[in-house]
Amino acid sequence: MDLRELYQDLIVDHNKRPRNFGKLDDATYFAEGFNPLCGDQVTVYVHLDGEQISKVQFEGEGCAISTASASLMTEALVGKTISEADALFELFHKILVGELELDDEKTQQLGKLAVLTGVKAYPSRVKCATLAWHTCQGALHNSEKPVTTE
Ligand code: ZN
């Protein structure tokens, strides 16, 4: 199995069986996000213990990329501090928009999230892959307005 197939499998798996899916009843913050370009909708819930993210869940409807990305994000963010989450999003985002090259070190930093970096070849899909992240940022930083990728 080559890397590309492995990547595909992970995205298919997380789309079919999204992790941490559903409303989080004891959420500290939540935010809603919308990607009008594709129609993806997501609500991200976070539970904070001080500065640390102890739970992240999401619900919504969207394409395979947006659902897989939200699912992978929840796995990546549990246990991180807000500033670690911000740093990870910044790295992920910069690679997706082509501001940073993906090298071995960054692949390691991204972990499973690296499977999503293939979308950078398709600019319209970048918004699908980053929607949950933008929304999570909205929740973590307690923005009042709904998040939109436009
Ligand atoms: Zn989408």
mmCIF file of C-alpha atoms and ligand atoms in Angstrom:
data_model
loop_
_atom_site.group_PDB
_atom_site.id
_atom_site.type_symbol
_atom_site.label_atom_id
_atom_site.label_comp_id
_atom_site.label_asym_id
_atom_site.label_seq_id
_atom_site.Cartn_x
_atom_site.Cartn_y
_atom_site.Cartn_z
ATOM 1 C CA MET A 1 0.000 0.000 0.000
ATOM 2 C CA ASP A 2 1.483 3.348 -0.909
ATOM 3 C CA LEU A 3 1.135 6.486 1.136
ATOM 4 C CA ARG A 4 -1.574 7.913 -1.064
ATOM 5 C CA GLU A 5 -3.797 4.863 -0.557
ATOM 6 C CA LEU A 6 -3.201 4.962 3.171
ATOM 7 C CA TYR A 7 -4.219 8.625 3.203
ATOM 8 C CA GLN A 8 -7.357 7.849 1.248
ATOM 9 C CA ASP A 9 -8.267 5.059 3.656
ATOM 10 C CA LEU A 10 -7.908 7.279 6.700
ATOM 11 C CA ILE A 11 -10.129 9.955 5.177
ATOM 12 C CA VAL A 12 -12.761 7.387 4.169
ATOM 13 C CA ASP A 13 -12.631 5.813 7.627
ATOM 14 C CA HIS A 14 -13.004 9.110 9.499
ATOM 15 C CA ASN A 15 -15.824 10.161 7.190
ATOM 16 C CA LYS A 16 -17.722 6.912 7.718
ATOM 17 C CA ARG A 17 -17.062 6.667 11.437
ATOM 18 C CA PRO A 18 -16.352 10.187 12.666
ATOM 19 C CA ARG A 19 -14.730 10.271 16.094
ATOM 20 C CA ASN A 20 -16.049 12.469 18.897
ATOM 21 C CA PHE A 21 -19.228 13.108 16.961
ATOM 22 C CA GLY A 22 -22.261 14.585 18.695
ATOM 23 C CA LYS A 23 -23.223 17.393 20.982
ATOM 24 C CA LEU A 24 -21.091 17.906 24.064
ATOM 25 C CA ASP A 25 -23.449 18.628 26.923
ATOM 26 C CA ASP A 26 -20.836 20.098 29.241
ATOM 27 C CA ALA A 27 -19.170 22.279 26.611
ATOM 28 C CA THR A 28 -17.375 25.354 27.911
ATOM 29 C CA TYR A 29 -17.655 27.002 24.513
ATOM 30 C CA PHE A 30 -19.031 26.132 21.134
ATOM 31 C CA ALA A 31 -19.129 27.754 17.724
ATOM 32 C CA GLU A 32 -20.879 27.130 14.438
ATOM 33 C CA GLY A 33 -19.153 27.224 11.096
ATOM 34 C CA PHE A 34 -20.328 27.242 7.514
ATOM 35 C CA ASN A 35 -18.540 26.826 4.218
ATOM 36 C CA PRO A 36 -20.930 28.248 1.613
ATOM 37 C CA LEU A 37 -18.694 27.149 -1.241
ATOM 38 C CA CYS A 38 -19.388 23.474 -0.545
ATOM 39 C CA GLY A 39 -22.339 23.600 1.871
ATOM 40 C CA ASP A 40 -20.415 22.135 4.818
ATOM 41 C CA GLN A 41 -21.838 22.924 8.249
ATOM 42 C CA VAL A 42 -20.218 22.146 11.542
ATOM 43 C CA THR A 43 -20.653 22.915 15.225
ATOM 44 C CA VAL A 44 -17.560 22.459 17.369
ATOM 45 C CA TYR A 45 -17.821 22.033 21.149
ATOM 46 C CA VAL A 46 -14.873 22.345 23.500
ATOM 47 C CA HIS A 47 -14.551 21.653 27.164
ATOM 48 C CA LEU A 48 -11.701 23.508 28.812
ATOM 49 C CA ASP A 49 -10.017 22.769 32.101
ATOM 50 C CA GLY A 50 -8.181 26.010 32.612
ATOM 51 C CA GLU A 51 -6.035 26.395 29.494
ATOM 52 C CA GLN A 52 -6.262 22.750 28.557
ATOM 53 C CA ILE A 53 -8.699 21.241 26.086
ATOM 54 C CA SER A 54 -10.092 18.173 27.833
ATOM 55 C CA LYS A 55 -12.843 17.380 25.316
ATOM 56 C CA VAL A 56 -13.648 18.365 21.744
ATOM 57 C CA GLN A 57 -16.701 17.171 19.859
ATOM 58 C CA PHE A 58 -18.441 18.186 16.688
ATOM 59 C CA GLU A 59 -21.646 17.667 14.820
ATOM 60 C CA GLY A 60 -22.823 18.751 11.432
ATOM 61 C CA GLU A 61 -23.098 17.735 7.846
ATOM 62 C CA GLY A 62 -20.652 18.118 5.068
ATOM 63 C CA CYS A 63 -18.509 16.491 2.435
ATOM 64 C CA ALA A 64 -16.074 13.676 3.189
ATOM 65 C CA ILE A 65 -13.120 16.042 3.523
ATOM 66 C CA SER A 66 -14.852 18.362 5.988
ATOM 67 C CA THR A 67 -16.137 15.489 8.136
ATOM 68 C CA ALA A 68 -12.824 13.618 8.130
ATOM 69 C CA SER A 69 -10.963 16.816 8.927
ATOM 70 C CA ALA A 70 -13.258 17.621 11.866
ATOM 71 C CA SER A 71 -12.901 14.074 13.187
ATOM 72 C CA LEU A 72 -9.111 14.092 12.891
ATOM 73 C CA MET A 73 -9.005 17.528 14.486
ATOM 74 C CA THR A 74 -10.890 16.383 17.579
ATOM 75 C CA GLU A 75 -8.396 13.552 18.049
ATOM 76 C CA ALA A 76 -5.463 15.896 17.576
ATOM 77 C CA LEU A 77 -6.649 18.579 19.994
ATOM 78 C CA VAL A 78 -7.643 16.591 23.083
ATOM 79 C CA GLY A 79 -5.120 17.252 25.827
ATOM 80 C CA LYS A 80 -3.565 20.253 24.113
ATOM 81 C CA THR A 81 -3.486 23.730 25.557
ATOM 82 C CA ILE A 82 -5.163 26.586 23.697
ATOM 83 C CA SER A 83 -1.799 27.925 22.548
ATOM 84 C CA GLU A 84 -0.685 24.468 21.351
ATOM 85 C CA ALA A 85 -3.966 24.161 19.443
ATOM 86 C CA ASP A 86 -3.404 27.588 17.880
ATOM 87 C CA ALA A 87 0.129 26.621 16.839
ATOM 88 C CA LEU A 88 -1.045 23.347 15.299
ATOM 89 C CA PHE A 89 -3.783 25.106 13.356
ATOM 90 C CA GLU A 90 -1.329 27.712 12.108
ATOM 91 C CA LEU A 91 1.042 25.018 10.858
ATOM 92 C CA PHE A 92 -1.772 23.009 9.250
ATOM 93 C CA HIS A 93 -3.254 26.091 7.615
ATOM 94 C CA LYS A 94 0.064 27.390 6.270
ATOM 95 C CA ILE A 95 0.812 24.046 4.656
ATOM 96 C CA LEU A 96 -2.653 23.832 3.111
ATOM 97 C CA VAL A 97 -2.454 27.300 1.600
ATOM 98 C CA GLY A 98 1.090 26.693 0.374
ATOM 99 C CA GLU A 99 2.898 29.128 2.682
ATOM 100 C CA LEU A 100 5.008 26.324 4.144
ATOM 101 C CA GLU A 101 6.451 23.227 2.533
ATOM 102 C CA LEU A 102 5.637 19.884 4.079
ATOM 103 C CA ASP A 103 8.916 18.278 5.139
ATOM 104 C CA ASP A 104 9.635 15.305 7.413
ATOM 105 C CA GLU A 105 9.658 17.374 10.574
ATOM 106 C CA LYS A 106 6.327 19.026 9.813
ATOM 107 C CA THR A 107 4.802 15.705 8.796
ATOM 108 C CA GLN A 108 5.744 14.409 12.216
ATOM 109 C CA GLN A 109 4.297 17.482 13.943
ATOM 110 C CA LEU A 110 1.028 17.055 12.072
ATOM 111 C CA GLY A 111 0.726 13.328 12.727
ATOM 112 C CA LYS A 112 -2.463 11.952 11.168
ATOM 113 C CA LEU A 113 -3.463 15.425 10.035
ATOM 114 C CA ALA A 114 -0.849 15.075 7.317
ATOM 115 C CA VAL A 115 -3.362 12.924 5.412
ATOM 116 C CA LEU A 116 -5.337 16.083 4.700
ATOM 117 C CA THR A 117 -2.487 18.044 3.177
ATOM 118 C CA GLY A 118 -3.215 16.431 -0.196
ATOM 119 C CA VAL A 119 -6.080 18.921 -0.611
ATOM 120 C CA LYS A 120 -3.654 21.771 -1.149
ATOM 121 C CA ALA A 121 -3.650 20.827 -4.824
ATOM 122 C CA TYR A 122 -7.375 21.694 -4.843
ATOM 123 C CA PRO A 123 -7.847 25.213 -3.479
ATOM 124 C CA SER A 124 -11.635 24.919 -3.264
ATOM 125 C CA ARG A 125 -11.247 21.906 -0.960
ATOM 126 C CA VAL A 126 -8.890 23.727 1.387
ATOM 127 C CA LYS A 127 -11.930 25.432 2.906
ATOM 128 C CA CYS A 128 -13.550 22.049 3.493
ATOM 129 C CA ALA A 129 -10.433 20.870 5.304
ATOM 130 C CA THR A 130 -10.052 23.989 7.443
ATOM 131 C CA LEU A 131 -13.710 24.691 8.302
ATOM 132 C CA ALA A 132 -13.724 22.730 11.576
ATOM 133 C CA TRP A 133 -10.445 24.357 12.544
ATOM 134 C CA HIS A 134 -11.655 27.890 11.934
ATOM 135 C CA THR A 135 -14.785 27.002 13.877
ATOM 136 C CA CYS A 136 -12.776 25.557 16.743
ATOM 137 C CA GLN A 137 -10.724 28.739 16.850
ATOM 138 C CA GLY A 138 -13.985 30.639 17.103
ATOM 139 C CA ALA A 139 -15.003 28.483 20.061
ATOM 140 C CA LEU A 140 -11.634 28.652 21.819
ATOM 141 C CA HIS A 141 -11.393 32.382 21.419
ATOM 142 C CA ASN A 142 -15.050 32.832 22.184
ATOM 143 C CA SER A 143 -15.968 34.790 19.091
ATOM 144 C CA GLU A 144 -19.534 35.993 19.095
ATOM 145 C CA LYS A 145 -20.161 35.707 15.392
ATOM 146 C CA PRO A 146 -20.805 32.494 13.465
ATOM 147 C CA VAL A 147 -17.688 31.409 11.598
ATOM 148 C CA THR A 148 -17.718 31.343 7.830
ATOM 149 C CA THR A 149 -14.938 30.464 5.434
ATOM 150 C CA GLU A 150 -15.937 33.361 3.168
HETATM 151 ZN ZN ZN B 1 -16.733 20.419 1.615
#
